[in-house]
CSV table of C-alpha atoms and ligand atoms in Angstrom, one decimal:
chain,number,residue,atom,x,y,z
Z,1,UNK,CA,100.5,56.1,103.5
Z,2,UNK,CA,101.5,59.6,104.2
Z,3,UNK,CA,99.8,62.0,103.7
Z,4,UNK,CA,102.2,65.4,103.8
Z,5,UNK,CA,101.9,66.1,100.1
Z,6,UNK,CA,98.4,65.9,97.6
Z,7,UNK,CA,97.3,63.5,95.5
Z,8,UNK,CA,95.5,64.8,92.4
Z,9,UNK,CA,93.7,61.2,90.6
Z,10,UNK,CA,92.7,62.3,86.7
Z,11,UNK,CA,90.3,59.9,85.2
Z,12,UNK,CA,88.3,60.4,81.6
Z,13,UNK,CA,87.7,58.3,78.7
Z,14,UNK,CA,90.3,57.2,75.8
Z,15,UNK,CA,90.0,60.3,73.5
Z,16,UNK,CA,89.1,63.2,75.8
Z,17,UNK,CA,92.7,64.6,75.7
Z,18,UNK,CA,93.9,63.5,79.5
Z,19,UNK,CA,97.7,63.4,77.9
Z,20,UNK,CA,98.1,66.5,76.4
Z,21,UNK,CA,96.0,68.0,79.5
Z,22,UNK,CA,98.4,66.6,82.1
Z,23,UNK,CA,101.2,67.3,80.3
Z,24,UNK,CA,100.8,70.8,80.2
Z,25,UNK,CA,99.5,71.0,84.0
Z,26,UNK,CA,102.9,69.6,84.5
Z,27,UNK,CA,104.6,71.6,82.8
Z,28,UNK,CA,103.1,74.7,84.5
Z,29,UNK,CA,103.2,73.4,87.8
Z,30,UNK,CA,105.8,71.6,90.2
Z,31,UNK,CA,103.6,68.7,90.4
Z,32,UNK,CA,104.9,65.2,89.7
Z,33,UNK,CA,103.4,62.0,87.6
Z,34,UNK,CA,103.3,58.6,88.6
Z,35,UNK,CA,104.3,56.5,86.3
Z,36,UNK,CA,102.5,53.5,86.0
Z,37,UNK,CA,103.1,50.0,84.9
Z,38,UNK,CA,101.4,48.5,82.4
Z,39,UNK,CA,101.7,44.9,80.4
Z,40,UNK,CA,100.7,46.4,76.7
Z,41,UNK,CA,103.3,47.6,74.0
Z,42,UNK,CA,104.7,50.4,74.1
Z,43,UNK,CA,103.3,52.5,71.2
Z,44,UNK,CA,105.9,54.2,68.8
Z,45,UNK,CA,107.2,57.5,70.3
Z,46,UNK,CA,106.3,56.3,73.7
Z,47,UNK,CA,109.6,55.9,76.5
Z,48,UNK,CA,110.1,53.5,79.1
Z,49,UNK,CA,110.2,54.8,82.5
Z,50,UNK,CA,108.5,58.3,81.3
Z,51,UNK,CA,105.1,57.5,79.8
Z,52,UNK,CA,105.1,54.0,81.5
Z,53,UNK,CA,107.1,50.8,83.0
Z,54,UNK,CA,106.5,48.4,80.4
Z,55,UNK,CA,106.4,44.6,82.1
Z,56,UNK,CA,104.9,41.3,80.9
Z,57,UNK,CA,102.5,39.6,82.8
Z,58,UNK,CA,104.5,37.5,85.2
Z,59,UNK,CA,106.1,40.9,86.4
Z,60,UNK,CA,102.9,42.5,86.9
Z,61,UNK,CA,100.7,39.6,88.6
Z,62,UNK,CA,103.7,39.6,91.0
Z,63,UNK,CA,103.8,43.8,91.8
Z,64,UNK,CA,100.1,42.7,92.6
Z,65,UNK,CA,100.3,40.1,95.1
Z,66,UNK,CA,103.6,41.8,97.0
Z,67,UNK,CA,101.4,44.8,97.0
Z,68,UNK,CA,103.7,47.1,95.3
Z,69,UNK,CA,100.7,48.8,93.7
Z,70,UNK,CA,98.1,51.4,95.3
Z,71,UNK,CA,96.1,50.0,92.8
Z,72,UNK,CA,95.6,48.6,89.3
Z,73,UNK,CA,92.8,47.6,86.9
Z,74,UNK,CA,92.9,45.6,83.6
Z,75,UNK,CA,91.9,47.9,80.9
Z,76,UNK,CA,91.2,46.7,77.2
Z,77,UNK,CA,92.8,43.3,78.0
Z,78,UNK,CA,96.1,44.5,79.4
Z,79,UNK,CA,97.1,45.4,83.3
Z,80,UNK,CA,97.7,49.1,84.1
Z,81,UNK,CA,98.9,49.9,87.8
Z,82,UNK,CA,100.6,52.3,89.8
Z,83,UNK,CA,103.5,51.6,91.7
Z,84,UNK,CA,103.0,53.0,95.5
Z,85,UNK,CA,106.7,53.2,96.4
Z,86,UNK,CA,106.9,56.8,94.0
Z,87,UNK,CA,103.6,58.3,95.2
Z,88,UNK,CA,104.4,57.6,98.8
Z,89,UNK,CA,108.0,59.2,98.4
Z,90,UNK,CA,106.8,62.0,96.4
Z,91,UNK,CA,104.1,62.9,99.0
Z,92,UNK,CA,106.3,62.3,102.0
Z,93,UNK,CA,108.8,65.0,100.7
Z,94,UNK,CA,106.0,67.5,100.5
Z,95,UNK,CA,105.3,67.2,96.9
Z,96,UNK,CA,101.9,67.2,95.0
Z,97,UNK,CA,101.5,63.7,92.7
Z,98,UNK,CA,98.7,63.3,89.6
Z,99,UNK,CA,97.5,60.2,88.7
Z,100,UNK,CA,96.4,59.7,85.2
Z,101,UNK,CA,94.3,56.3,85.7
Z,102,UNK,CA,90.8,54.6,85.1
Z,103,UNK,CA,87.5,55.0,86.7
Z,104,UNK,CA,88.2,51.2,88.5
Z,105,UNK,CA,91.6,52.4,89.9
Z,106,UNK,CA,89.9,55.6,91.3
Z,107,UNK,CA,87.6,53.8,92.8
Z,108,UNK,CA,90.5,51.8,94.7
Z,109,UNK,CA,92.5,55.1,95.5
Z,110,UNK,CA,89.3,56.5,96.9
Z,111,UNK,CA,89.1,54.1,99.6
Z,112,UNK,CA,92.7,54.1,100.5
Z,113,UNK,CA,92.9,58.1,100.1
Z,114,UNK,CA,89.5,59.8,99.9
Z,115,UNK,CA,91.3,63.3,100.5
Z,116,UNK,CA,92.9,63.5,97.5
Z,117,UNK,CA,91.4,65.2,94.6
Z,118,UNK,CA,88.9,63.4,91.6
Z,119,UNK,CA,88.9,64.8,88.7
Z,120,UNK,CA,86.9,63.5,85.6
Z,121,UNK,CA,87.4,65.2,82.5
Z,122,UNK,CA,84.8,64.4,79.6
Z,123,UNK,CA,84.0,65.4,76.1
Z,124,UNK,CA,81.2,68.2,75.3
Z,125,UNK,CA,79.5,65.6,73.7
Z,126,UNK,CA,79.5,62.1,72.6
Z,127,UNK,CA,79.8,62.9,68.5
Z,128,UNK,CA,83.2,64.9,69.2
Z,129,UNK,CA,84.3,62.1,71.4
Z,130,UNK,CA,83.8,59.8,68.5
Z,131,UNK,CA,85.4,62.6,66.0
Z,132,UNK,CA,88.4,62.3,68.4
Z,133,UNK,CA,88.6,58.8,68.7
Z,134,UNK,CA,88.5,58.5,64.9
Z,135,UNK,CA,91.0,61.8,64.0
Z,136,UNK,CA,93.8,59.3,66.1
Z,137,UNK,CA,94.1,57.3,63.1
Z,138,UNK,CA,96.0,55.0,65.1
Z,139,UNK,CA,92.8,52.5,66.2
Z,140,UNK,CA,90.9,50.0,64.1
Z,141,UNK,CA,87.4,50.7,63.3
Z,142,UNK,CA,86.1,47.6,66.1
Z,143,UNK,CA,88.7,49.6,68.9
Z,144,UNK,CA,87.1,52.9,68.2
Z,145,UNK,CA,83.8,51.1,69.2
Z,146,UNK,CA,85.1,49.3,71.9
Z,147,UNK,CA,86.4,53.0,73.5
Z,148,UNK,CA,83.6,54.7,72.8
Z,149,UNK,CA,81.5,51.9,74.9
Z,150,UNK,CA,84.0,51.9,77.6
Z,151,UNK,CA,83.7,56.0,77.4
Z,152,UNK,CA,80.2,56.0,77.4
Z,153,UNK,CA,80.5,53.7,80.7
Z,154,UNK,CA,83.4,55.7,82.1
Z,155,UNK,CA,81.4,58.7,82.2
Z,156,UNK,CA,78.0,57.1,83.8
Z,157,UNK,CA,79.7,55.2,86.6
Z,158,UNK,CA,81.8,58.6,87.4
Z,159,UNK,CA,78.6,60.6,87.5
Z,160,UNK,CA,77.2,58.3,89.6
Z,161,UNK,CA,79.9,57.1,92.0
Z,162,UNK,CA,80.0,60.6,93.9
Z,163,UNK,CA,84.2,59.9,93.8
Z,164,UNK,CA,84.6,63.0,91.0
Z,165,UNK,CA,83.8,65.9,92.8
Z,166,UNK,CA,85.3,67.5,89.9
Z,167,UNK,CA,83.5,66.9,86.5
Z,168,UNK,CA,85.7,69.2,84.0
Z,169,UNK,CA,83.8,69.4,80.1
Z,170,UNK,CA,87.1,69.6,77.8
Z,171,UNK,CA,85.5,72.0,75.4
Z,172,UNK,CA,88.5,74.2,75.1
Z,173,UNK,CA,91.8,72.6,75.8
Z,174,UNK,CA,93.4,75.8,77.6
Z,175,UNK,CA,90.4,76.6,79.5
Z,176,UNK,CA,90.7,73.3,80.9
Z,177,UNK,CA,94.4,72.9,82.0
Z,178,UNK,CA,93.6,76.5,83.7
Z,179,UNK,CA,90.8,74.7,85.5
Z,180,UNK,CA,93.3,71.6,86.3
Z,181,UNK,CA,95.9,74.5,87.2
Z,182,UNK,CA,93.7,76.0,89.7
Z,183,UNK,CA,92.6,72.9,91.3
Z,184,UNK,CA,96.3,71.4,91.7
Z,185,UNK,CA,97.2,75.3,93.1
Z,186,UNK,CA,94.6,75.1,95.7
Z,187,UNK,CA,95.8,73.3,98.9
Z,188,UNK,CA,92.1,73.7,100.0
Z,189,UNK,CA,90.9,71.6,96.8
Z,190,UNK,CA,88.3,74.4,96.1
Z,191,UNK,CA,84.7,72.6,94.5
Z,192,UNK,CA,83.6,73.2,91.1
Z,193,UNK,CA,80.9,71.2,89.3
Z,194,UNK,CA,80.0,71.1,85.9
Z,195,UNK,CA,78.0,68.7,83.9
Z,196,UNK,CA,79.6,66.4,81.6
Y,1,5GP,P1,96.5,54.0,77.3
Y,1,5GP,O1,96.7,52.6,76.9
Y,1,5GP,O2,95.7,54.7,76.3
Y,1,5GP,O3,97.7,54.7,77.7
Y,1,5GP,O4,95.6,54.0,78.6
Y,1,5GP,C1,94.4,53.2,78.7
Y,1,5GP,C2,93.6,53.6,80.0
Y,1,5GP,O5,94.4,53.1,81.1
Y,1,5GP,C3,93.4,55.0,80.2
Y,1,5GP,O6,92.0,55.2,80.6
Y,1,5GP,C4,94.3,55.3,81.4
Y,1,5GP,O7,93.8,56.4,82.2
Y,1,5GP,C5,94.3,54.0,82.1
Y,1,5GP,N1,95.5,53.9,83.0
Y,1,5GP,C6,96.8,54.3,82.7
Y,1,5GP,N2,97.6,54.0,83.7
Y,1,5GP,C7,96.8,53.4,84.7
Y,1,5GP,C8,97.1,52.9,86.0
Y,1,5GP,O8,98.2,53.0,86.5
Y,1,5GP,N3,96.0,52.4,86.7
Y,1,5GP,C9,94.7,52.4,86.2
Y,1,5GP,N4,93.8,51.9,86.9
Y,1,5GP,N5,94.5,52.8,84.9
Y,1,5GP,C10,95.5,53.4,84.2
């Protein structure tokens, strides 16, 4: 893969605010998302081809094994994956690509493309990650629990795997997507660590 543009890989648990974070890093810089592909439903308000490539399993399981994906993970039961063709165009014209994807796909992105940037963005604290996860209203009481495992897990393995040199604590929403800002402005990648 080329390697003329950046690749920016934002990870952090269901809940923390990644959407609303990378929306707004977009919109206040040129960079471009990667759509990815994923085999669950479209949730209301949610548009093919701009939040995600919506396929059934056949398609998927076939983007796998003619390696059209720089990577992809099964997350709560359904495939999510990234589509290389986009991020390798993107970067060979110069451009600077964010991933939004899990811990197991940043993992895989890591070895194929350890320059790019890691970021993990967490929650101040487990309660308000469990006050978010419940304010959704959109998840049963059992998929609250089932997130806020998987969150709990997100944020030990990305401590620990020494892939996230960039541990962001989402205390205050603007203060991060200046942080986010910053990073994706700085062709150098600058290193700042915070505890999550
Ligand atoms: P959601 O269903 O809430 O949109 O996403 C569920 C999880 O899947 C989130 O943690 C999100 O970061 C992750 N995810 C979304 N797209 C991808 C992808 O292309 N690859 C991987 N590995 N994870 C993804």
């Amino acid at each position: 893969m080329t390697n003329d543009g950046r690749l920016i890989v934002i990870t952090g648990p269901s809940g923390v605010g990644k959407s609303t974070i990378v929306r707004e890093v977009l919109r206040r810089t040129g960079a471009v998302y990667s759509v990815s592909a994923t085999t669950r439903k479209a949730r209301t308000g949610e548009v093919e081809g701009r939040d995600y490539f919506f396929v059934d399993r056949e398609s998927f399981e076939k983007m796998i094994s003619e390696g059209q994906l720089l990577e992809w993970a099964e997350v709560f039961g359904d495939y999510y994956g990234t589509p290389a063709r986009p991020v390798r165009e993107a970067m060979s014209a110069g451009g600077t690509v964010i991933l939004e994807i899990d811990i197991h796909g940043g993992r895989q992105v890591h070895q194929k493309m350890p320059d790019a940037a890691f970021l993990f963005i967490g929650p101040p604290d487990e309660d308000e990650l469990k006050r978010r996860l419940s304010g959704r209203g959109t998840e049963s009481p059992e998929s609250i629990e089932r997130r806020f495992a998987r969150a709990r897990e997100e944020i030990c393995v990305a401590t620990g795997s020494g892939i996230y040199t960039h541990m962001i604590v989402n205390d205050d929403l603007d203060r991060t997507v200046r942080k986010v800002v910053d990073i994706v402005n700085s062709p150098d990648d600058g290193q700042e660590q915070e505890q999550v």
